[in-house]
């Protein structure tokens, strides 16, 4: 049986967003021997949802089918039906981020969650409203990895794919994939390299991991099937739910070391949830973050959050890679 000898190399991890643009490269001696599933990464929930004013065009597909609406379109519908809808506060709630994708990446974010909306023969990102053209965001990500060869970025489309008629069908999902390939295909990590180390991905010139749970997208060689490679609990909003989510993520079977753990840590829902006892949860956010800071060591995960928690999550996540050790050999695989 092979034995692994681990050398502890003291490194200083960058702190403060202004110095995080190259944090993976700066700490390559610790980062490069790990797989993606062994890293702690800060991520942004609906990274495309910033600067929404409510005057933008709607993503028709998110709400056209009453039986299959997006989460926020459903939330909006429930609030309107219950006569508790306040347009101004709801639009503010839709702005999950404050800065554009390039700023997020420069701040240290390495996991980007997007919602895509195909409309009028064009591809956009959305959160009820159209937020930006998909090409602009993909180009920003492409430019970033081209200028930062030591960084790896996960782009998660989940199954947040909409079209004029509702949920995107297989044909349009295929067209979406082909379009994505034309912009960032040269940097995409094939799913065959799932168990490779970060260093091996960099050496192969593969810096972008495309993740999705869409059944059609997941069939393609450059899309990692989220249902197979990641564990993602449902977001909780009360203090108890948030702590329970964190605890459950820590219970991951050691045999699943390469599996990507994605933990959602969002702030409060709009006020209509008062009757359910899960609103105004921001009062407990310091408690949640303090609990996370004390228990995160030796646990690797992607923490996905909104702008209210973002700085704290960045400051917690990046240094945590110094304490979480690689616990599995990686294999030599050539990229496709």
mmCIF file of C-alpha atoms in Angstrom:
data_model
loop_
_atom_site.group_PDB
_atom_site.id
_atom_site.type_symbol
_atom_site.label_atom_id
_atom_site.label_comp_id
_atom_site.label_asym_id
_atom_site.label_seq_id
_atom_site.Cartn_x
_atom_site.Cartn_y
_atom_site.Cartn_z
ATOM 1 C CA UNK A 1 0.000 0.000 0.000
ATOM 2 C CA UNK A 2 1.274 3.407 -0.881
ATOM 3 C CA UNK A 3 1.771 5.905 1.893
ATOM 4 C CA UNK A 4 1.491 9.614 1.404
ATOM 5 C CA UNK A 5 4.005 11.957 3.012
ATOM 6 C CA UNK A 6 2.603 15.419 3.539
ATOM 7 C CA UNK A 7 4.883 18.403 3.884
ATOM 8 C CA UNK A 8 3.454 21.494 5.542
ATOM 9 C CA UNK A 9 4.589 24.562 3.670
ATOM 10 C CA UNK A 10 3.753 27.811 5.445
ATOM 11 C CA UNK A 11 2.274 30.268 3.003
ATOM 12 C CA UNK A 12 0.684 33.629 3.464
ATOM 13 C CA UNK A 13 -2.713 33.792 1.834
ATOM 14 C CA UNK A 14 -3.817 37.134 0.529
ATOM 15 C CA UNK A 15 -6.502 38.971 2.448
ATOM 16 C CA UNK A 16 -8.530 41.889 1.235
ATOM 17 C CA UNK A 17 -10.263 41.931 -2.130
ATOM 18 C CA UNK A 18 -7.713 44.234 -3.745
ATOM 19 C CA UNK A 19 -5.051 41.491 -3.668
ATOM 20 C CA UNK A 20 -7.130 38.434 -4.580
ATOM 21 C CA UNK A 21 -7.011 38.587 -8.378
ATOM 22 C CA UNK A 22 -4.244 35.957 -8.566
ATOM 23 C CA UNK A 23 -4.704 34.100 -5.287
ATOM 24 C CA UNK A 24 -4.613 30.624 -6.847
ATOM 25 C CA UNK A 25 -1.388 31.352 -8.702
ATOM 26 C CA UNK A 26 0.158 33.051 -5.682
ATOM 27 C CA UNK A 27 -0.477 29.938 -3.601
ATOM 28 C CA UNK A 28 0.190 27.305 -6.259
ATOM 29 C CA UNK A 29 2.381 25.189 -3.949
ATOM 30 C CA UNK A 30 -0.696 24.308 -1.917
ATOM 31 C CA UNK A 31 -3.391 24.641 -4.577
ATOM 32 C CA UNK A 32 -1.855 22.730 -7.476
ATOM 33 C CA UNK A 33 -1.728 19.298 -5.841
ATOM 34 C CA UNK A 34 -5.435 19.312 -5.013
ATOM 35 C CA UNK A 35 -8.445 18.460 -7.097
ATOM 36 C CA UNK A 36 -11.272 20.967 -7.470
ATOM 37 C CA UNK A 37 -13.271 18.995 -4.912
ATOM 38 C CA UNK A 38 -10.504 19.547 -2.354
ATOM 39 C CA UNK A 39 -10.564 23.341 -2.609
ATOM 40 C CA UNK A 40 -12.549 25.918 -0.710
ATOM 41 C CA UNK A 41 -13.774 28.512 -3.191
ATOM 42 C CA UNK A 42 -15.876 31.644 -2.785
ATOM 43 C CA UNK A 43 -18.786 31.812 -5.225
ATOM 44 C CA UNK A 44 -21.478 34.243 -6.278
ATOM 45 C CA UNK A 45 -25.177 33.339 -6.391
ATOM 46 C CA UNK A 46 -26.717 34.592 -9.653
ATOM 47 C CA UNK A 47 -23.522 36.445 -10.458
ATOM 48 C CA UNK A 48 -25.226 38.165 -13.394
ATOM 49 C CA UNK A 49 -27.866 39.871 -11.198
ATOM 50 C CA UNK A 50 -26.469 43.324 -10.474
ATOM 51 C CA UNK A 51 -27.666 46.841 -11.292
ATOM 52 C CA UNK A 52 -31.231 45.636 -11.980
ATOM 53 C CA UNK A 53 -33.584 48.639 -11.981
ATOM 54 C CA UNK A 54 -36.853 46.972 -12.923
ATOM 55 C CA UNK A 55 -37.125 48.889 -16.200
ATOM 56 C CA UNK A 56 -35.347 46.183 -18.211
ATOM 57 C CA UNK A 57 -37.176 43.738 -20.476
ATOM 58 C CA UNK A 58 -38.560 40.673 -18.733
ATOM 59 C CA UNK A 59 -37.246 37.193 -19.385
ATOM 60 C CA UNK A 60 -40.526 35.837 -20.726
ATOM 61 C CA UNK A 61 -39.579 32.214 -20.243
ATOM 62 C CA UNK A 62 -39.192 32.493 -16.487
ATOM 63 C CA UNK A 63 -42.911 33.022 -15.940
ATOM 64 C CA UNK A 64 -44.747 32.054 -19.139
ATOM 65 C CA UNK A 65 -45.592 28.568 -17.841
ATOM 66 C CA UNK A 66 -47.378 28.841 -14.456
ATOM 67 C CA UNK A 67 -46.476 25.225 -13.676
ATOM 68 C CA UNK A 68 -42.775 25.641 -14.381
ATOM 69 C CA UNK A 69 -41.527 29.080 -13.404
ATOM 70 C CA UNK A 70 -38.126 30.125 -12.120
ATOM 71 C CA UNK A 71 -37.714 30.305 -8.350
ATOM 72 C CA UNK A 72 -37.890 34.090 -8.235
ATOM 73 C CA UNK A 73 -40.769 34.257 -10.709
ATOM 74 C CA UNK A 74 -42.633 31.854 -8.431
ATOM 75 C CA UNK A 75 -41.778 33.986 -5.421
ATOM 76 C CA UNK A 76 -42.993 37.111 -7.192
ATOM 77 C CA UNK A 77 -46.254 35.367 -8.134
ATOM 78 C CA UNK A 78 -46.895 34.222 -4.553
ATOM 79 C CA UNK A 79 -46.247 37.708 -3.196
ATOM 80 C CA UNK A 80 -48.598 39.263 -5.723
ATOM 81 C CA UNK A 81 -51.315 36.716 -4.957
ATOM 82 C CA UNK A 82 -50.990 37.342 -1.226
ATOM 83 C CA UNK A 83 -51.162 41.133 -1.730
ATOM 84 C CA UNK A 84 -47.723 41.563 -0.150
ATOM 85 C CA UNK A 85 -45.823 42.512 -3.259
ATOM 86 C CA UNK A 86 -43.713 45.655 -3.097
ATOM 87 C CA UNK A 87 -42.056 46.231 -6.443
ATOM 88 C CA UNK A 88 -39.238 48.414 -5.134
ATOM 89 C CA UNK A 89 -38.144 46.008 -2.418
ATOM 90 C CA UNK A 90 -38.508 43.009 -4.725
ATOM 91 C CA UNK A 91 -36.287 44.575 -7.398
ATOM 92 C CA UNK A 92 -33.734 45.322 -4.671
ATOM 93 C CA UNK A 93 -33.930 41.663 -3.625
ATOM 94 C CA UNK A 94 -33.243 40.555 -7.225
ATOM 95 C CA UNK A 95 -29.881 42.333 -7.127
ATOM 96 C CA UNK A 96 -27.922 39.492 -5.589
ATOM 97 C CA UNK A 97 -24.600 41.139 -6.468
ATOM 98 C CA UNK A 98 -23.206 44.672 -6.532
ATOM 99 C CA UNK A 99 -20.374 44.354 -9.045
ATOM 100 C CA UNK A 100 -19.942 42.955 -12.544
ATOM 101 C CA UNK A 101 -18.306 39.621 -13.335
ATOM 102 C CA UNK A 102 -14.833 41.044 -13.897
ATOM 103 C CA UNK A 103 -14.851 42.744 -10.506
ATOM 104 C CA UNK A 104 -16.109 39.576 -8.854
ATOM 105 C CA UNK A 105 -13.241 37.581 -10.346
ATOM 106 C CA UNK A 106 -10.717 40.239 -9.351
ATOM 107 C CA UNK A 107 -12.072 40.109 -5.799
ATOM 108 C CA UNK A 108 -11.259 36.401 -5.665
ATOM 109 C CA UNK A 109 -14.493 34.724 -6.738
ATOM 110 C CA UNK A 110 -13.814 31.417 -8.515
ATOM 111 C CA UNK A 111 -17.341 30.034 -8.838
ATOM 112 C CA UNK A 112 -19.838 31.913 -10.988
ATOM 113 C CA UNK A 113 -23.521 30.943 -11.066
ATOM 114 C CA UNK A 114 -25.536 32.209 -14.037
ATOM 115 C CA UNK A 115 -29.116 32.066 -15.244
ATOM 116 C CA UNK A 116 -29.500 32.067 -19.024
ATOM 117 C CA UNK A 117 -32.471 33.359 -21.020
ATOM 118 C CA UNK A 118 -32.830 32.830 -24.749
ATOM 119 C CA UNK A 119 -35.120 35.483 -26.164
ATOM 120 C CA UNK A 120 -35.689 37.117 -29.558
ATOM 121 C CA UNK A 121 -32.976 34.921 -31.091
ATOM 122 C CA UNK A 122 -30.399 36.228 -28.611
ATOM 123 C CA UNK A 123 -28.859 34.831 -25.449
ATOM 124 C CA UNK A 124 -29.019 36.849 -22.246
ATOM 125 C CA UNK A 125 -28.554 36.316 -18.541
ATOM 126 C CA UNK A 126 -31.519 37.066 -16.312
ATOM 127 C CA UNK A 127 -33.140 37.255 -12.915
ATOM 128 C CA UNK A 128 -36.787 37.977 -13.819
ATOM 129 C CA UNK A 129 -35.368 40.852 -15.907
ATOM 130 C CA UNK A 130 -32.738 40.543 -18.634
ATOM 131 C CA UNK A 131 -29.436 41.552 -17.066
ATOM 132 C CA UNK A 132 -26.752 41.312 -19.755
ATOM 133 C CA UNK A 133 -25.955 39.533 -22.982
ATOM 134 C CA UNK A 134 -24.404 36.138 -22.325
ATOM 135 C CA UNK A 135 -21.612 36.894 -24.788
ATOM 136 C CA UNK A 136 -20.459 39.836 -22.661
ATOM 137 C CA UNK A 137 -20.145 37.668 -19.565
ATOM 138 C CA UNK A 138 -18.456 34.793 -21.370
ATOM 139 C CA UNK A 139 -16.013 37.232 -22.949
ATOM 140 C CA UNK A 140 -15.211 38.712 -19.528
ATOM 141 C CA UNK A 141 -14.478 35.251 -18.149
ATOM 142 C CA UNK A 142 -12.431 34.361 -21.225
ATOM 143 C CA UNK A 143 -10.382 37.550 -20.975
ATOM 144 C CA UNK A 144 -9.782 36.933 -17.298
ATOM 145 C CA UNK A 145 -8.350 33.435 -17.694
ATOM 146 C CA UNK A 146 -6.292 34.566 -20.675
ATOM 147 C CA UNK A 147 -4.717 37.240 -18.479
ATOM 148 C CA UNK A 148 -4.487 35.071 -15.347
ATOM 149 C CA UNK A 149 -3.022 31.708 -16.316
ATOM 150 C CA UNK A 150 -2.872 30.457 -12.734
ATOM 151 C CA UNK A 151 -6.590 30.726 -11.978
ATOM 152 C CA UNK A 152 -9.373 28.143 -12.378
ATOM 153 C CA UNK A 153 -13.007 29.280 -12.696
ATOM 154 C CA UNK A 154 -16.170 27.218 -12.334
ATOM 155 C CA UNK A 155 -19.117 28.422 -14.415
ATOM 156 C CA UNK A 156 -22.347 26.864 -13.148
ATOM 157 C CA UNK A 157 -25.451 27.048 -15.337
ATOM 158 C CA UNK A 158 -27.259 24.470 -13.182
ATOM 159 C CA UNK A 159 -30.607 24.006 -14.951
ATOM 160 C CA UNK A 160 -31.330 27.733 -15.011
ATOM 161 C CA UNK A 161 -31.961 27.790 -18.748
ATOM 162 C CA UNK A 162 -34.989 29.579 -20.181
ATOM 163 C CA UNK A 163 -36.379 30.360 -23.637
ATOM 164 C CA UNK A 164 -39.351 32.292 -24.991
ATOM 165 C CA UNK A 165 -41.595 29.268 -24.392
ATOM 166 C CA UNK A 166 -40.371 28.347 -20.861
ATOM 167 C CA UNK A 167 -37.718 25.796 -19.835
ATOM 168 C CA UNK A 168 -35.129 25.458 -22.593
ATOM 169 C CA UNK A 169 -35.600 22.325 -24.691
ATOM 170 C CA UNK A 170 -32.865 19.924 -25.849
ATOM 171 C CA UNK A 171 -32.479 21.570 -29.251
ATOM 172 C CA UNK A 172 -31.934 25.032 -27.829
ATOM 173 C CA UNK A 173 -29.669 23.660 -25.079
ATOM 174 C CA UNK A 174 -27.518 22.147 -27.825
ATOM 175 C CA UNK A 175 -27.396 25.480 -29.645
ATOM 176 C CA UNK A 176 -26.430 27.132 -26.357
ATOM 177 C CA UNK A 177 -23.577 24.655 -25.856
ATOM 178 C CA UNK A 178 -22.289 25.182 -29.384
ATOM 179 C CA UNK A 179 -22.364 28.928 -28.847
ATOM 180 C CA UNK A 180 -20.487 28.691 -25.541
ATOM 181 C CA UNK A 181 -17.826 26.556 -27.239
ATOM 182 C CA UNK A 182 -17.128 29.283 -29.775
ATOM 183 C CA UNK A 183 -16.173 31.726 -27.002
ATOM 184 C CA UNK A 184 -14.569 29.718 -24.198
ATOM 185 C CA UNK A 185 -14.228 26.226 -25.692
ATOM 186 C CA UNK A 186 -10.419 26.374 -25.811
ATOM 187 C CA UNK A 187 -10.276 26.784 -22.022
ATOM 188 C CA UNK A 188 -12.989 24.320 -20.993
ATOM 189 C CA UNK A 189 -11.991 21.348 -18.855
ATOM 190 C CA UNK A 190 -13.341 18.082 -20.321
ATOM 191 C CA UNK A 191 -15.295 15.900 -17.931
ATOM 192 C CA UNK A 192 -12.649 13.200 -18.382
ATOM 193 C CA UNK A 193 -10.296 15.383 -16.292
ATOM 194 C CA UNK A 194 -12.623 15.461 -13.291
ATOM 195 C CA UNK A 195 -10.092 13.730 -11.004
ATOM 196 C CA UNK A 196 -7.064 15.639 -12.220
ATOM 197 C CA UNK A 197 -5.291 18.096 -9.971
ATOM 198 C CA UNK A 198 -5.462 21.846 -10.385
ATOM 199 C CA UNK A 199 -1.840 21.830 -11.490
ATOM 200 C CA UNK A 200 -2.607 19.313 -14.221
ATOM 201 C CA UNK A 201 -5.513 21.430 -15.453
ATOM 202 C CA UNK A 202 -3.307 24.492 -15.641
ATOM 203 C CA UNK A 203 -0.561 22.581 -17.444
ATOM 204 C CA UNK A 204 -3.111 21.480 -20.044
ATOM 205 C CA UNK A 205 -4.269 25.091 -20.470
ATOM 206 C CA UNK A 206 -7.752 24.236 -19.197
ATOM 207 C CA UNK A 207 -9.014 26.889 -16.770
ATOM 208 C CA UNK A 208 -12.816 26.923 -17.011
ATOM 209 C CA UNK A 209 -15.095 24.200 -15.667
ATOM 210 C CA UNK A 210 -18.602 24.309 -17.134
ATOM 211 C CA UNK A 211 -21.084 22.783 -14.700
ATOM 212 C CA UNK A 212 -24.759 22.044 -15.373
ATOM 213 C CA UNK A 213 -27.583 19.770 -14.271
ATOM 214 C CA UNK A 214 -29.456 20.287 -17.520
ATOM 215 C CA UNK A 215 -29.950 16.765 -18.975
ATOM 216 C CA UNK A 216 -29.002 17.807 -22.502
ATOM 217 C CA UNK A 217 -25.981 19.950 -21.623
ATOM 218 C CA UNK A 218 -24.673 17.216 -19.333
ATOM 219 C CA UNK A 219 -24.283 14.854 -22.302
ATOM 220 C CA UNK A 220 -21.542 16.941 -23.878
ATOM 221 C CA UNK A 221 -17.834 16.233 -23.272
ATOM 222 C CA UNK A 222 -17.011 19.702 -21.967
ATOM 223 C CA UNK A 223 -19.861 19.947 -19.450
ATOM 224 C CA UNK A 224 -19.485 18.403 -16.004
ATOM 225 C CA UNK A 225 -22.766 16.780 -14.967
ATOM 226 C CA UNK A 226 -23.636 18.552 -11.730
ATOM 227 C CA UNK A 227 -25.875 15.677 -10.613
ATOM 228 C CA UNK A 228 -22.862 13.361 -10.742
ATOM 229 C CA UNK A 229 -19.935 15.485 -9.537
ATOM 230 C CA UNK A 230 -21.467 17.838 -6.978
ATOM 231 C CA UNK A 231 -23.465 17.818 -3.758
ATOM 232 C CA UNK A 232 -25.734 20.832 -3.326
ATOM 233 C CA UNK A 233 -28.235 21.097 -0.466
ATOM 234 C CA UNK A 234 -31.271 23.320 -0.735
ATOM 235 C CA UNK A 235 -30.670 26.800 0.582
ATOM 236 C CA UNK A 236 -31.900 27.456 4.114
ATOM 237 C CA UNK A 237 -32.929 30.848 5.376
ATOM 238 C CA UNK A 238 -33.467 30.533 9.131
ATOM 239 C CA UNK A 239 -30.529 30.357 11.544
ATOM 240 C CA UNK A 240 -31.224 26.698 12.315
ATOM 241 C CA UNK A 241 -31.493 25.828 8.627
ATOM 242 C CA UNK A 242 -28.215 27.550 7.790
ATOM 243 C CA UNK A 243 -26.286 25.834 10.581
ATOM 244 C CA UNK A 244 -27.841 22.492 9.664
ATOM 245 C CA UNK A 245 -26.769 22.994 6.050
ATOM 246 C CA UNK A 246 -23.192 23.673 7.127
ATOM 247 C CA UNK A 247 -23.128 20.630 9.419
ATOM 248 C CA UNK A 248 -24.518 18.348 6.718
ATOM 249 C CA UNK A 249 -21.881 19.493 4.260
ATOM 250 C CA UNK A 250 -19.184 18.480 6.764
ATOM 251 C CA UNK A 251 -20.501 14.928 6.853
ATOM 252 C CA UNK A 252 -19.385 14.125 3.318
ATOM 253 C CA UNK A 253 -18.145 10.562 2.950
ATOM 254 C CA UNK A 254 -14.302 10.575 2.726
ATOM 255 C CA UNK A 255 -14.593 8.249 -0.266
ATOM 256 C CA UNK A 256 -16.253 11.136 -2.104
ATOM 257 C CA UNK A 257 -13.198 13.358 -1.733
ATOM 258 C CA UNK A 258 -13.291 14.550 -5.330
ATOM 259 C CA UNK A 259 -16.997 15.350 -5.246
ATOM 260 C CA UNK A 260 -17.606 19.099 -5.271
ATOM 261 C CA UNK A 261 -19.497 20.336 -2.206
ATOM 262 C CA UNK A 262 -21.515 23.469 -2.989
ATOM 263 C CA UNK A 263 -22.990 25.221 0.026
ATOM 264 C CA UNK A 264 -25.557 28.008 -0.517
ATOM 265 C CA UNK A 265 -25.397 30.774 2.090
ATOM 266 C CA UNK A 266 -27.909 33.435 1.105
ATOM 267 C CA UNK A 267 -29.373 36.339 3.036
ATOM 268 C CA UNK A 268 -33.007 37.010 3.795
ATOM 269 C CA UNK A 269 -36.052 36.426 1.651
ATOM 270 C CA UNK A 270 -38.598 39.193 1.073
ATOM 271 C CA UNK A 271 -40.987 40.017 3.892
ATOM 272 C CA UNK A 272 -43.871 37.822 2.779
ATOM 273 C CA UNK A 273 -42.229 34.964 4.686
ATOM 274 C CA UNK A 274 -42.936 36.576 8.062
ATOM 275 C CA UNK A 275 -45.767 34.097 8.695
ATOM 276 C CA UNK A 276 -43.311 31.250 8.170
ATOM 277 C CA UNK A 277 -40.932 32.649 10.737
ATOM 278 C CA UNK A 278 -37.992 32.840 8.356
ATOM 279 C CA UNK A 279 -37.679 36.491 7.482
ATOM 280 C CA UNK A 280 -35.274 39.154 8.787
ATOM 281 C CA UNK A 281 -32.588 36.500 9.116
ATOM 282 C CA UNK A 282 -29.850 39.053 8.581
ATOM 283 C CA UNK A 283 -29.951 39.705 12.326
ATOM 284 C CA UNK A 284 -28.365 36.285 12.788
ATOM 285 C CA UNK A 285 -25.813 36.557 10.008
ATOM 286 C CA UNK A 286 -22.888 37.391 12.348
ATOM 287 C CA UNK A 287 -23.714 34.222 14.292
ATOM 288 C CA UNK A 288 -23.746 32.116 11.110
ATOM 289 C CA UNK A 289 -20.476 33.547 9.824
ATOM 290 C CA UNK A 290 -18.805 33.129 13.208
ATOM 291 C CA UNK A 291 -19.940 29.505 13.339
ATOM 292 C CA UNK A 292 -18.639 28.918 9.843
ATOM 293 C CA UNK A 293 -15.271 30.534 10.632
ATOM 294 C CA UNK A 294 -14.783 28.223 13.621
ATOM 295 C CA UNK A 295 -15.786 25.027 11.867
ATOM 296 C CA UNK A 296 -14.608 25.453 8.274
ATOM 297 C CA UNK A 297 -11.012 24.306 8.846
ATOM 298 C CA UNK A 298 -10.277 20.874 7.331
ATOM 299 C CA UNK A 299 -13.456 21.009 5.235
ATOM 300 C CA UNK A 300 -13.349 21.877 1.530
ATOM 301 C CA UNK A 301 -16.389 23.356 -0.178
ATOM 302 C CA UNK A 302 -17.641 26.071 -2.476
ATOM 303 C CA UNK A 303 -19.574 28.685 -0.533
ATOM 304 C CA UNK A 304 -22.052 30.487 -2.777
ATOM 305 C CA UNK A 305 -23.468 33.732 -1.505
ATOM 306 C CA UNK A 306 -24.862 37.155 -2.317
ATOM 307 C CA UNK A 307 -23.224 40.538 -1.938
ATOM 308 C CA UNK A 308 -24.238 40.961 1.716
ATOM 309 C CA UNK A 309 -21.965 38.109 2.768
ATOM 310 C CA UNK A 310 -19.447 38.259 -0.041
ATOM 311 C CA UNK A 311 -16.460 39.953 1.616
ATOM 312 C CA UNK A 312 -16.756 37.738 4.697
ATOM 313 C CA UNK A 313 -16.974 34.565 2.603
ATOM 314 C CA UNK A 314 -13.958 35.567 0.514
ATOM 315 C CA UNK A 315 -11.945 36.221 3.669
ATOM 316 C CA UNK A 316 -12.964 32.827 5.092
ATOM 317 C CA UNK A 317 -12.617 30.731 1.943
ATOM 318 C CA UNK A 318 -9.245 31.617 0.499
ATOM 319 C CA UNK A 319 -7.096 31.026 3.620
ATOM 320 C CA UNK A 320 -8.976 27.776 4.316
ATOM 321 C CA UNK A 321 -7.074 26.130 1.467
ATOM 322 C CA UNK A 322 -3.993 26.211 3.671
ATOM 323 C CA UNK A 323 -5.622 23.936 6.264
ATOM 324 C CA UNK A 324 -7.550 21.527 4.012
ATOM 325 C CA UNK A 325 -5.116 18.879 2.829
ATOM 326 C CA UNK A 326 -5.157 16.885 -0.372
ATOM 327 C CA UNK A 327 -6.299 13.386 0.556
ATOM 328 C CA UNK A 328 -6.391 11.538 -2.724
ATOM 329 C CA UNK A 329 -3.965 10.794 -5.523
ATOM 330 C CA UNK A 330 -4.763 12.259 -8.895
ATOM 331 C CA UNK A 331 -4.306 10.489 -12.180
ATOM 332 C CA UNK A 332 -2.500 11.497 -15.302
ATOM 333 C CA UNK A 333 -5.024 12.114 -18.049
ATOM 334 C CA UNK A 334 -4.565 13.879 -21.311
ATOM 335 C CA UNK A 335 -7.156 16.513 -22.213
ATOM 336 C CA UNK A 336 -9.551 15.739 -25.018
#
